[in-house]
Amino acid sequence: MSSGPVRGRARVPQVGAAPSVMPDHGRVERTPAPGTTVLPCGDRALLVEVPDAAGVAAVRAALERSPLPGQRELVPAARTVLVVLEREPTDLDMAALRRLSPGPAAQAPEGRLVELPVVFDGPDLAEVAGLTGRDVAALVRALTAAELTVAFGGFAPGFGYLSGLPADLHVPRRDTPRTRVPAGSVGLAGPYAGAYPRASPGGWQLVGRTDAVLFDVDRDPPALLVPGVRVRLREVG
Amino acid sequence: MLTVLAPGPLATVQDDGRPRWASIGVTRSGAADREAAALAGRLVGNAPSAAGIEVTAGGLRVRAGRTLLVAVTGAPAPVTVDGRPAPFAAPLTLRPGQVLGLGVPPVGLRSYLAVRGGIDVPPVLGSRSTDTLSGLGPAPLRTGDELPVGGLVGEEPFVDVAPVRAPSSRPVLRVLPGPRRDWLTPAAWASLTGASWTVTSDSDRVGLRLRGPRLERAREDELPSEGLVPGAVQVPPDGAPVLFLADHPVTGGYPVLAVVATADLPAVAQLRPGDVVRFRSG
């Protein structure tokens, strides 16, 4: 870390105060990007909220390119990026983050493409086909045609939430989660697709399975599906 | 070499954890009471990256395979060497074959055993910590485990004994606003900072479940999952808050009302079921 902890005035503001009335100190321009909100998160982090997954990707890319001083890590999620620092956040950090535009100008560069080989024989395949008004063959065609992107991780090591499913393929979670979903299961839930790196409880609708190695601690990076990676599902026999 | 004769209720290898992997779903983990773990390491002159043993509610017994310098900190478990009382929070020399024992601490929950050179199990993603949530790192210690001792030493230790304050079973913890304070009613913050909260038995390295007045939601819609930090006070639909600790999930889907100040996290790590905490707005 190049700069030491920022001392002095480092109080995190109250939630509920409109960001635009927060005092900006120093020479920072008061031009918050539309749609970007910065929320307090204790004394080592700030939470940046944007309207959608594209905004998350843009904020993540911008902070990877030019990190805040003392930035330890970024945790992208559905509509937020948690910015973890090695020091207390300041008003200056809030101002800098508010000016990050989630718009197309700051769009993340295209990630590398990963093809996931999938056997479409999941226990919920027929039900998902019914829910989406298709037969199974048409569902598989639609899933393999979708251009997916890893939006974020978080459920378990190596699990990637894949965004980019067309809206008519969005299905609800199962009413009752399974107590054990086998490793490699490929499932759908809401706007996301995903693959379970290891056996765990889970509520996603299972449409198939992959033998891709999703997480391996001896590989760099250990996760196959890291945020920003583009994903295609490829049908295998 | 250190041979585990008895692990007690739960003993794990812990170091400073795995920062920087959260975006692929790996939480930081590491010693729950970092202050106590770091002190134990300093007492034996270890490098900051050396791993030690986190002992939950005492009960650990280990036998030295060679002459070893060790120290015990954190929850003040009565320390014995071959059954005779030995000092707490002080460097101790174990001769080959001697057995170090930790009794049940009268207050606090987690004691830390450092061995000069560090516990040298193979690191996973750069850390020797056991992540109890995802299962990364070494398994919890079992009777018969033989733990190699490494060479992660720093300068020679020069402190005879460290003055330490015993953990409190009635601490007052400083809380700062969390990102979703406005998802709870205004009364929720007042309840959080006004009431006494009892630590329930449903508490571990992932987090502590607290019993007290029900915290009411101001909005009922579903919150998309978002990143969590240690110390986050999350409010699930049942209104009973969860205070997250070292092995917290990387993301969570319930609103975070408040976050405990980093300086007070060691006190959280020492809370045991039945302890009563209060929060003050900081």
Short mmCIF file of C-alpha atoms in Angstrom, two decimals:
data_model
loop_
_atom_site.label_atom_id
_atom_site.label_comp_id
_atom_site.label_asym_id
_atom_site.label_seq_id
_atom_site.Cartn_x
_atom_site.Cartn_y
_atom_site.Cartn_z
CA MET A 1 0.00 0.00 0.00
CA SER A 2 1.50 3.29 -1.01
CA SER A 3 -0.37 5.59 1.34
CA GLY A 4 -0.84 5.01 5.04
CA PRO A 5 -4.17 4.99 6.80
CA VAL A 6 -6.05 8.22 6.32
CA ARG A 7 -6.30 9.87 9.67
CA GLY A 8 -8.71 12.36 11.10
CA ARG A 9 -12.19 12.90 9.80
CA ALA A 10 -13.18 9.43 8.75
CA ARG A 11 -16.68 9.08 10.03
CA VAL A 12 -18.97 7.08 7.82
CA PRO A 13 -22.08 9.13 7.10
CA GLN A 14 -25.53 8.09 8.14
CA VAL A 15 -27.61 6.11 5.72
CA GLY A 16 -30.60 8.02 4.57
CA ALA A 17 -28.73 11.23 3.95
CA ALA A 18 -28.97 11.90 0.23
CA PRO A 19 -25.55 11.37 -1.32
CA SER A 20 -25.71 14.75 -3.05
CA VAL A 21 -25.74 16.61 0.26
CA MET A 22 -22.65 14.84 1.57
CA PRO A 23 -19.83 17.29 2.02
CA ASP A 24 -17.15 16.84 -0.60
CA HIS A 25 -13.74 17.93 0.57
CA GLY A 26 -10.77 19.14 -1.39
CA ARG A 27 -10.84 19.59 -5.12
CA VAL A 28 -13.19 16.74 -5.95
CA GLU A 29 -15.89 17.71 -8.43
CA ARG A 30 -19.39 17.18 -7.21
CA THR A 31 -20.69 15.34 -10.24
CA PRO A 32 -22.12 12.04 -9.09
CA ALA A 33 -22.73 9.64 -11.96
CA PRO A 34 -26.44 9.03 -12.46
CA GLY A 35 -27.57 5.78 -10.92
CA THR A 36 -24.53 5.28 -8.68
CA THR A 37 -25.11 5.26 -4.92
CA VAL A 38 -22.39 4.77 -2.32
CA LEU A 39 -23.49 3.18 0.95
CA PRO A 40 -21.55 2.96 4.22
CA CYS A 41 -20.39 -0.49 5.34
CA GLY A 42 -18.49 -0.16 8.61
CA ASP A 43 -14.94 1.13 8.96
CA ARG A 44 -13.18 -0.90 6.27
CA ALA A 45 -15.55 -0.93 3.28
CA LEU A 46 -18.00 0.96 1.09
CA LEU A 47 -20.80 -0.54 -1.00
CA VAL A 48 -21.33 0.89 -4.49
CA GLU A 49 -24.85 0.31 -5.81
CA VAL A 50 -25.67 0.57 -9.52
CA PRO A 51 -28.83 -0.18 -11.53
CA ASP A 52 -27.82 -3.44 -13.20
CA ALA A 53 -25.23 -6.14 -13.96
CA ALA A 54 -23.62 -4.04 -16.70
CA GLY A 55 -23.09 -1.28 -14.15
CA VAL A 56 -21.48 -3.77 -11.76
CA ALA A 57 -19.08 -4.93 -14.48
CA ALA A 58 -18.22 -1.33 -15.35
CA VAL A 59 -17.56 -0.30 -11.75
CA ARG A 60 -15.49 -3.42 -11.13
CA ALA A 61 -13.43 -2.82 -14.28
CA ALA A 62 -12.89 0.83 -13.39
CA LEU A 63 -11.71 -0.01 -9.86
CA GLU A 64 -9.44 -2.79 -11.11
CA ARG A 65 -7.88 -0.31 -13.55
CA SER A 66 -7.44 2.46 -10.99
CA PRO A 67 -7.90 1.21 -7.43
CA LEU A 68 -8.55 3.50 -4.50
CA PRO A 69 -5.51 3.94 -2.24
CA GLY A 70 -5.39 0.96 0.13
CA GLN A 71 -8.02 -0.99 -1.81
CA ARG A 72 -7.78 -4.62 -0.66
CA GLU A 73 -10.46 -6.32 -2.68
CA LEU A 74 -13.63 -6.00 -4.71
CA VAL A 75 -16.70 -8.17 -4.23
CA PRO A 76 -19.04 -7.77 -7.19
CA ALA A 77 -22.62 -8.97 -6.72
CA ALA A 78 -25.96 -8.59 -8.50
CA ARG A 79 -26.26 -4.82 -8.29
CA THR A 80 -23.41 -3.84 -6.02
CA VAL A 81 -19.64 -3.83 -5.73
CA LEU A 82 -18.25 -4.05 -2.19
CA VAL A 83 -14.98 -2.13 -2.02
CA VAL A 84 -12.88 -3.45 0.87
CA LEU A 85 -10.08 -1.18 2.09
CA GLU A 86 -7.10 -1.63 4.41
CA ARG A 87 -8.04 1.60 6.19
CA GLU A 88 -11.07 3.65 7.13
CA PRO A 89 -13.03 5.04 4.19
CA THR A 90 -13.18 8.80 3.86
CA ASP A 91 -15.55 11.29 2.24
CA LEU A 92 -13.00 11.55 -0.55
CA ASP A 93 -13.44 7.83 -1.31
CA MET A 94 -17.20 8.26 -1.34
CA ALA A 95 -16.90 11.15 -3.76
CA ALA A 96 -14.55 9.20 -6.03
CA LEU A 97 -16.85 6.17 -6.06
CA ARG A 98 -19.95 8.29 -6.71
CA ARG A 99 -18.33 9.64 -9.83
CA LEU A 100 -17.82 6.14 -11.26
CA SER A 101 -20.22 5.91 -14.15
CA PRO A 102 -22.08 2.64 -14.59
CA GLY A 103 -22.88 3.76 -18.14
CA PRO A 104 -21.66 2.25 -21.41
CA ALA A 105 -18.68 4.61 -21.60
CA ALA A 106 -17.04 2.69 -18.76
CA GLN A 107 -18.13 -0.69 -20.11
CA ALA A 108 -15.89 -3.56 -19.08
CA PRO A 109 -13.67 -5.03 -21.79
CA GLU A 110 -14.76 -8.40 -23.20
CA GLY A 111 -13.55 -11.28 -21.05
CA ARG A 112 -12.14 -14.55 -22.37
CA LEU A 113 -14.62 -17.20 -23.56
CA VAL A 114 -15.12 -20.49 -21.69
CA GLU A 115 -17.17 -23.31 -23.23
CA LEU A 116 -18.84 -25.49 -20.63
CA PRO A 117 -19.61 -29.01 -21.91
CA VAL A 118 -23.05 -29.91 -20.55
CA VAL A 119 -25.05 -33.13 -20.59
CA PHE A 120 -28.65 -31.92 -20.52
CA ASP A 121 -30.28 -34.58 -18.37
CA GLY A 122 -31.07 -32.66 -15.17
CA PRO A 123 -33.95 -33.73 -12.93
CA ASP A 124 -35.76 -30.41 -13.51
CA LEU A 125 -35.20 -30.26 -17.29
CA ALA A 126 -38.76 -31.20 -18.24
CA GLU A 127 -40.26 -28.89 -15.65
CA VAL A 128 -38.13 -25.96 -16.79
CA ALA A 129 -39.13 -26.70 -20.41
CA GLY A 130 -42.77 -26.55 -19.30
CA LEU A 131 -42.25 -23.34 -17.33
CA THR A 132 -40.65 -21.67 -20.35
CA GLY A 133 -43.28 -22.96 -22.83
CA ARG A 134 -40.94 -25.13 -24.87
CA ASP A 135 -40.16 -28.75 -25.45
CA VAL A 136 -36.87 -30.05 -24.06
CA ALA A 137 -35.06 -29.86 -27.40
CA ALA A 138 -36.03 -26.21 -27.85
CA LEU A 139 -34.98 -25.42 -24.28
CA VAL A 140 -31.55 -26.97 -24.88
CA ARG A 141 -31.22 -24.99 -28.12
CA ALA A 142 -32.07 -21.77 -26.30
CA LEU A 143 -29.65 -22.49 -23.44
CA THR A 144 -26.76 -23.33 -25.75
CA ALA A 145 -27.44 -20.21 -27.84
CA ALA A 146 -27.34 -17.85 -24.85
CA GLU A 147 -24.30 -15.62 -24.51
CA LEU A 148 -23.59 -15.72 -20.80
CA THR A 149 -21.16 -13.74 -18.66
CA VAL A 150 -19.94 -14.43 -15.12
CA ALA A 151 -21.53 -11.54 -13.24
CA PHE A 152 -20.22 -12.44 -9.80
CA GLY A 153 -19.32 -15.32 -7.48
CA GLY A 154 -20.15 -15.85 -3.85
CA PHE A 155 -22.31 -18.87 -3.07
CA ALA A 156 -19.35 -21.24 -2.76
CA PRO A 157 -15.73 -21.25 -3.93
CA GLY A 158 -15.79 -21.34 -7.74
CA PHE A 159 -19.53 -20.78 -8.15
CA GLY A 160 -20.24 -18.18 -10.82
CA TYR A 161 -23.57 -16.44 -11.31
CA LEU A 162 -23.97 -16.38 -15.11
CA SER A 163 -26.01 -13.48 -16.43
CA GLY A 164 -27.31 -13.05 -19.97
CA LEU A 165 -30.19 -15.55 -20.08
CA PRO A 166 -33.05 -14.24 -22.24
CA ALA A 167 -35.97 -13.14 -20.06
CA ASP A 168 -38.18 -16.03 -21.18
CA LEU A 169 -35.67 -18.47 -19.67
CA HIS A 170 -35.92 -16.94 -16.18
CA VAL A 171 -37.46 -19.50 -13.84
CA PRO A 172 -38.06 -19.33 -10.09
CA ARG A 173 -36.03 -21.37 -7.62
CA ARG A 174 -37.49 -24.63 -6.48
CA ASP A 175 -40.01 -24.21 -3.65
CA THR A 176 -38.09 -26.73 -1.58
CA PRO A 177 -34.31 -26.70 -1.96
CA ARG A 178 -32.57 -30.04 -2.42
CA THR A 179 -30.46 -31.05 0.55
CA ARG A 180 -27.78 -32.31 -1.81
CA VAL A 181 -27.05 -31.11 -5.33
CA PRO A 182 -24.27 -33.17 -6.94
CA ALA A 183 -21.02 -31.49 -7.99
CA GLY A 184 -21.10 -30.34 -11.63
CA SER A 185 -24.87 -29.77 -11.67
CA VAL A 186 -25.93 -26.99 -14.03
CA GLY A 187 -28.96 -25.04 -12.86
CA LEU A 188 -31.14 -22.00 -13.40
CA ALA A 189 -32.61 -19.56 -10.86
CA GLY A 190 -34.15 -16.20 -11.66
CA PRO A 191 -32.03 -14.34 -14.19
CA TYR A 192 -28.99 -16.58 -13.60
CA ALA A 193 -27.49 -19.86 -14.71
CA GLY A 194 -24.77 -21.54 -12.67
CA ALA A 195 -22.77 -24.72 -12.10
CA TYR A 196 -22.12 -26.23 -8.66
CA PRO A 197 -18.33 -26.69 -8.11
CA ARG A 198 -19.00 -29.28 -5.41
CA ALA A 199 -21.91 -31.06 -3.81
CA SER A 200 -24.00 -28.78 -1.61
CA PRO A 201 -27.59 -28.01 -0.69
CA GLY A 202 -29.26 -25.94 -3.40
CA GLY A 203 -32.54 -24.57 -4.68
CA TRP A 204 -31.71 -24.07 -8.35
CA GLN A 205 -33.62 -25.86 -11.11
CA LEU A 206 -31.20 -28.47 -12.41
CA VAL A 207 -31.09 -28.83 -16.20
CA GLY A 208 -27.84 -30.76 -16.69
CA ARG A 209 -24.30 -31.47 -15.54
CA THR A 210 -20.79 -30.60 -16.61
CA ASP A 211 -17.49 -32.35 -16.01
CA ALA A 212 -15.53 -29.11 -16.29
CA VAL A 213 -13.21 -28.56 -13.30
CA LEU A 214 -14.83 -25.46 -11.83
CA PHE A 215 -12.53 -25.00 -8.85
CA ASP A 216 -9.00 -26.26 -8.26
CA VAL A 217 -6.86 -24.71 -5.54
CA ASP A 218 -3.70 -25.69 -7.43
CA ARG A 219 -4.71 -23.76 -10.55
CA ASP A 220 -4.22 -20.05 -11.15
CA PRO A 221 -6.83 -18.69 -11.04
CA PRO A 222 -8.45 -21.46 -8.98
CA ALA A 223 -11.93 -20.69 -10.31
CA LEU A 224 -12.79 -21.37 -13.96
CA LEU A 225 -15.66 -18.88 -13.86
CA VAL A 226 -14.27 -15.58 -12.61
CA PRO A 227 -16.25 -12.35 -12.97
CA GLY A 228 -16.11 -11.01 -16.54
CA VAL A 229 -15.51 -14.39 -18.22
CA ARG A 230 -17.92 -15.12 -21.11
CA VAL A 231 -19.56 -18.54 -21.08
CA ARG A 232 -21.30 -20.73 -23.66
CA LEU A 233 -23.00 -23.99 -22.73
CA ARG A 234 -22.13 -26.69 -25.28
CA GLU A 235 -24.29 -29.81 -25.48
CA VAL A 236 -22.38 -33.09 -25.20
CA GLY A 237 -23.74 -36.61 -25.32
CA MET B 1 6.43 -31.88 15.44
CA LEU B 2 3.44 -31.53 17.72
CA THR B 3 1.17 -34.52 18.36
CA VAL B 4 -2.50 -33.87 19.14
CA LEU B 5 -3.53 -35.97 22.16
CA ALA B 6 -6.96 -34.28 22.45
CA PRO B 7 -8.41 -31.45 20.34
CA GLY B 8 -11.13 -30.30 22.77
CA PRO B 9 -14.51 -29.28 21.29
CA LEU B 10 -12.95 -27.65 18.21
CA ALA B 11 -9.35 -26.79 17.41
CA THR B 12 -8.27 -25.52 13.99
CA VAL B 13 -5.11 -24.25 12.36
CA GLN B 14 -5.43 -20.51 11.67
CA ASP B 15 -3.25 -17.75 10.30
CA ASP B 16 -4.10 -14.39 8.77
CA GLY B 17 -6.51 -15.99 6.30
CA ARG B 18 -7.10 -15.68 2.56
CA PRO B 19 -7.75 -12.08 1.63
CA ARG B 20 -8.31 -11.24 -2.06
CA TRP B 21 -10.30 -14.32 -3.11
CA ALA B 22 -13.81 -13.09 -2.25
CA SER B 23 -14.75 -12.47 -5.88
CA ILE B 24 -14.53 -16.23 -6.54
CA GLY B 25 -16.51 -17.10 -3.44
CA VAL B 26 -13.67 -17.73 -0.97
CA THR B 27 -14.04 -15.92 2.33
CA ARG B 28 -11.07 -14.54 4.24
CA SER B 29 -11.24 -16.88 7.25
CA GLY B 30 -8.18 -16.78 9.55
CA ALA B 31 -7.97 -16.39 13.33
CA ALA B 32 -11.29 -15.10 14.68
CA ASP B 33 -9.50 -13.05 17.38
CA ARG B 34 -6.66 -11.68 15.27
CA GLU B 35 -5.28 -9.59 18.09
CA ALA B 36 -4.81 -12.58 20.41
CA ALA B 37 -3.42 -14.76 17.61
CA ALA B 38 -0.91 -12.06 16.63
CA LEU B 39 0.16 -11.61 20.25
CA ALA B 40 0.82 -15.34 20.63
CA GLY B 41 2.93 -15.24 17.47
CA ARG B 42 4.92 -12.25 18.72
CA LEU B 43 5.58 -13.92 22.09
CA VAL B 44 7.42 -16.75 20.32
CA GLY B 45 9.02 -14.49 17.71
CA ASN B 46 7.10 -15.77 14.71
CA ALA B 47 6.79 -14.13 11.32
CA PRO B 48 3.33 -12.53 10.90
CA SER B 49 2.36 -15.16 8.30
CA ALA B 50 3.00 -18.12 10.66
CA ALA B 51 -0.01 -20.28 11.56
CA GLY B 52 -1.06 -21.26 15.07
CA ILE B 53 -3.88 -23.23 16.66
CA GLU B 54 -7.24 -21.71 17.53
CA VAL B 55 -8.65 -23.64 20.49
CA THR B 56 -12.39 -23.33 21.12
CA ALA B 57 -13.46 -23.67 24.77
CA GLY B 58 -10.17 -25.24 25.85
CA GLY B 59 -9.56 -28.96 26.08
CA LEU B 60 -6.50 -29.14 23.80
CA ARG B 61 -3.62 -31.42 24.73
CA VAL B 62 -0.50 -31.65 22.55
CA ARG B 63 2.84 -33.39 22.98
CA ALA B 64 6.09 -31.81 21.83
CA GLY B 65 8.22 -33.98 19.53
CA ARG B 66 11.29 -31.83 20.16
CA THR B 67 12.16 -28.73 22.17
CA LEU B 68 9.59 -26.09 21.22
CA LEU B 69 8.90 -22.52 22.28
CA VAL B 70 5.14 -21.94 22.63
CA ALA B 71 2.71 -19.34 24.01
CA VAL B 72 -1.03 -19.31 24.76
CA THR B 73 -3.18 -16.16 24.50
CA GLY B 74 -6.84 -15.20 23.97
CA ALA B 75 -9.40 -16.78 26.28
CA PRO B 76 -7.45 -17.37 29.53
CA ALA B 77 -7.50 -21.16 29.61
CA PRO B 78 -5.51 -22.59 32.52
CA VAL B 79 -2.23 -23.76 30.96
CA THR B 80 -0.39 -26.86 32.18
CA VAL B 81 2.84 -28.57 31.21
CA ASP B 82 2.84 -32.25 32.20
CA GLY B 83 -0.08 -31.41 34.48
CA ARG B 84 1.68 -28.60 36.35
CA PRO B 85 0.41 -25.00 36.05
CA ALA B 86 2.30 -22.89 33.54
CA PRO B 87 2.04 -19.19 32.68
CA PHE B 88 -0.54 -17.74 30.26
CA ALA B 89 0.42 -15.12 27.65
CA ALA B 90 4.10 -15.90 28.13
CA PRO B 91 6.70 -17.82 26.12
CA LEU B 92 7.12 -21.38 27.45
CA THR B 93 9.70 -23.99 26.55
CA LEU B 94 8.41 -27.52 26.01
CA ARG B 95 10.99 -30.30 26.20
CA PRO B 96 10.67 -33.34 23.95
CA GLY B 97 7.81 -35.51 25.19
CA GLN B 98 6.26 -32.84 27.42
CA VAL B 99 2.50 -32.37 27.17
CA LEU B 100 0.91 -28.93 26.99
CA GLY B 101 -2.70 -28.81 28.18
CA LEU B 102 -5.36 -26.12 28.05
CA GLY B 103 -8.21 -26.22 30.57
CA VAL B 104 -11.60 -24.61 30.06
CA PRO B 105 -11.31 -20.81 30.10
CA PRO B 106 -13.43 -19.12 32.82
CA VAL B 107 -14.28 -16.30 30.38
CA GLY B 108 -13.92 -15.94 26.62
CA LEU B 109 -14.12 -18.70 24.03
CA ARG B 110 -11.03 -18.90 21.82
CA SER B 111 -7.46 -19.41 22.98
CA TYR B 112 -4.48 -19.27 20.63
CA LEU B 113 -1.44 -21.51 20.75
CA ALA B 114 1.60 -20.28 18.85
CA VAL B 115 4.66 -22.45 18.29
CA ARG B 116 7.94 -20.81 17.27
CA GLY B 117 8.27 -21.49 13.52
CA GLY B 118 4.54 -21.86 12.93
CA ILE B 119 2.31 -24.88 12.26
CA ASP B 120 3.53 -26.01 8.85
CA VAL B 121 0.57 -27.78 7.20
CA PRO B 122 0.39 -27.25 3.40
CA PRO B 123 -1.09 -23.85 2.54
CA VAL B 124 -4.22 -23.67 0.35
CA LEU B 125 -4.60 -20.49 -1.69
CA GLY B 126 -1.76 -18.99 0.31
CA SER B 127 -3.15 -19.72 3.77
CA ARG B 128 -3.11 -22.55 6.31
CA SER B 129 -6.44 -21.51 7.83
CA THR B 130 -9.36 -23.88 8.17
CA ASP B 131 -12.39 -22.25 6.56
CA THR B 132 -15.26 -23.99 8.34
CA LEU B 133 -17.82 -22.66 5.85
CA SER B 134 -16.31 -23.92 2.59
CA GLY B 135 -14.01 -26.65 3.96
CA LEU B 136 -10.86 -25.12 2.46
CA GLY B 137 -7.65 -25.66 4.38
CA PRO B 138 -6.77 -28.41 6.86
CA ALA B 139 -9.53 -30.37 8.62
CA PRO B 140 -10.19 -29.51 12.27
CA LEU B 141 -7.61 -31.19 14.50
CA ARG B 142 -8.20 -34.79 15.59
CA THR B 143 -6.59 -36.97 18.19
CA GLY B 144 -3.41 -38.46 16.74
CA ASP B 145 -2.75 -35.67 14.22
CA GLU B 146 0.94 -34.91 13.88
CA LEU B 147 1.53 -31.26 13.08
CA PRO B 148 4.83 -30.26 11.51
CA VAL B 149 6.49 -27.13 12.87
CA GLY B 150 7.99 -24.82 10.26
CA GLY B 151 10.61 -22.13 10.04
CA LEU B 152 8.54 -18.95 9.80
CA VAL B 153 10.47 -17.17 12.50
CA GLY B 154 11.07 -13.48 12.93
CA GLU B 155 13.31 -11.84 15.49
CA GLU B 156 14.13 -13.59 18.75
CA PRO B 157 11.34 -13.12 21.29
CA PHE B 158 12.30 -10.82 24.14
CA VAL B 159 9.08 -10.39 26.14
CA ASP B 160 8.70 -12.53 29.27
CA VAL B 161 5.00 -12.01 29.67
CA ALA B 162 2.39 -9.86 27.94
CA PRO B 163 -0.08 -7.97 30.12
CA VAL B 164 -3.49 -8.82 28.70
CA ARG B 165 -7.02 -8.05 29.75
CA ALA B 166 -9.38 -11.01 30.02
CA PRO B 167 -12.24 -10.93 27.50
CA SER B 168 -15.57 -9.62 28.78
CA SER B 169 -18.75 -11.65 28.87
CA ARG B 170 -20.69 -8.35 28.90
CA PRO B 171 -18.94 -6.23 26.25
CA VAL B 172 -20.24 -3.03 24.70
CA LEU B 173 -19.44 -3.09 20.98
CA ARG B 174 -19.18 -0.02 18.78
CA VAL B 175 -21.40 -0.23 15.67
CA LEU B 176 -21.34 1.85 12.51
CA PRO B 177 -24.17 2.10 9.98
CA GLY B 178 -24.50 -0.77 7.55
CA PRO B 179 -25.53 -0.34 3.92
CA ARG B 180 -29.20 -1.26 4.46
CA ARG B 181 -30.11 0.61 7.61
CA ASP B 182 -33.08 2.05 5.70
CA TRP B 183 -34.42 -1.46 4.97
CA LEU B 184 -35.25 -1.75 8.68
CA THR B 185 -37.66 0.47 10.59
CA PRO B 186 -36.16 3.51 12.36
CA ALA B 187 -36.96 1.71 15.62
CA ALA B 188 -34.62 -1.13 14.62
CA TRP B 189 -31.45 0.95 15.05
CA ALA B 190 -32.74 2.19 18.41
CA SER B 191 -33.47 -1.41 19.47
CA LEU B 192 -30.07 -2.61 18.31
CA THR B 193 -28.22 0.08 20.27
CA GLY B 194 -30.62 0.15 23.24
CA ALA B 195 -31.30 -3.49 24.07
CA SER B 196 -29.22 -6.28 25.57
CA TRP B 197 -28.52 -9.16 23.19
CA THR B 198 -27.89 -12.72 24.30
CA VAL B 199 -25.50 -14.89 22.28
CA THR B 200 -27.32 -18.12 21.38
CA SER B 201 -25.82 -21.58 21.09
CA ASP B 202 -26.35 -21.35 17.32
CA SER B 203 -23.04 -19.48 17.01
CA ASP B 204 -19.72 -20.47 15.44
CA ARG B 205 -16.86 -19.12 13.30
CA VAL B 206 -19.36 -18.16 10.59
CA GLY B 207 -21.41 -15.93 12.85
CA LEU B 208 -23.29 -15.40 16.08
CA ARG B 209 -27.06 -15.51 16.31
CA LEU B 210 -28.35 -12.99 18.85
CA ARG B 211 -31.54 -13.10 20.88
CA GLY B 212 -33.33 -9.87 21.80
CA PRO B 213 -36.18 -7.71 20.57
CA ARG B 214 -37.36 -8.48 17.05
CA LEU B 215 -35.92 -6.07 14.47
CA GLU B 216 -38.65 -5.10 12.02
CA ARG B 217 -38.18 -4.63 8.29
CA ALA B 218 -39.32 -1.37 6.69
CA ARG B 219 -39.57 -3.04 3.28
CA GLU B 220 -40.41 -6.57 2.37
CA ASP B 221 -39.01 -6.89 -1.15
CA GLU B 222 -36.12 -9.22 -1.79
CA LEU B 223 -32.61 -7.80 -1.55
CA PRO B 224 -30.27 -9.10 -4.26
CA SER B 225 -27.22 -10.76 -2.64
CA GLU B 226 -24.39 -8.36 -1.88
CA GLY B 227 -20.90 -8.50 -0.40
CA LEU B 228 -20.50 -9.01 3.35
CA VAL B 229 -17.78 -7.95 5.79
CA PRO B 230 -16.83 -9.46 9.16
CA GLY B 231 -18.79 -7.66 11.89
CA ALA B 232 -21.85 -7.20 9.65
CA VAL B 233 -25.13 -7.36 11.58
CA GLN B 234 -27.56 -8.96 9.13
CA VAL B 235 -31.29 -9.18 9.78
CA PRO B 236 -33.03 -12.25 8.32
CA PRO B 237 -36.84 -12.39 7.97
CA ASP B 238 -37.29 -13.73 11.51
CA GLY B 239 -35.94 -10.42 12.87
CA ALA B 240 -33.16 -12.04 14.94
CA PRO B 241 -29.81 -10.54 13.94
CA VAL B 242 -26.74 -12.52 12.87
CA LEU B 243 -23.32 -11.02 13.62
CA PHE B 244 -20.84 -12.38 11.09
CA LEU B 245 -17.38 -13.56 12.05
CA ALA B 246 -14.23 -14.82 10.27
CA ASP B 247 -15.82 -17.54 8.08
CA HIS B 248 -18.79 -15.42 6.98
CA PRO B 249 -20.26 -16.11 3.54
CA VAL B 250 -18.82 -13.82 0.88
CA THR B 251 -22.28 -12.49 0.00
CA GLY B 252 -25.65 -12.42 1.72
CA GLY B 253 -29.21 -11.70 0.70
CA TYR B 254 -30.61 -10.08 3.85
CA PRO B 255 -30.20 -6.44 4.81
CA VAL B 256 -27.14 -5.46 6.86
CA LEU B 257 -28.29 -2.97 9.50
CA ALA B 258 -24.95 -2.23 11.13
CA VAL B 259 -21.29 -3.22 11.14
CA VAL B 260 -19.23 -3.71 14.31
CA ALA B 261 -16.07 -1.59 14.38
CA THR B 262 -12.97 -3.54 13.34
CA ALA B 263 -11.30 -2.79 16.69
CA ASP B 264 -14.12 -4.61 18.50
CA LEU B 265 -14.06 -7.80 16.40
CA PRO B 266 -11.66 -9.58 18.81
CA ALA B 267 -14.26 -9.08 21.57
CA VAL B 268 -16.90 -10.63 19.29
CA ALA B 269 -14.66 -13.66 18.71
CA GLN B 270 -14.51 -14.23 22.49
CA LEU B 271 -18.30 -14.27 23.02
CA ARG B 272 -19.81 -17.56 24.03
CA PRO B 273 -23.41 -18.76 24.26
CA GLY B 274 -25.16 -17.01 27.12
CA ASP B 275 -22.94 -13.91 27.06
CA VAL B 276 -24.81 -10.61 26.78
CA VAL B 277 -23.67 -7.83 24.45
CA ARG B 278 -24.75 -4.27 23.97
CA PHE B 279 -24.07 -2.09 20.96
CA ARG B 280 -23.33 1.60 21.02
CA SER B 281 -23.60 3.89 18.05
CA GLY B 282 -20.08 4.90 17.13
#
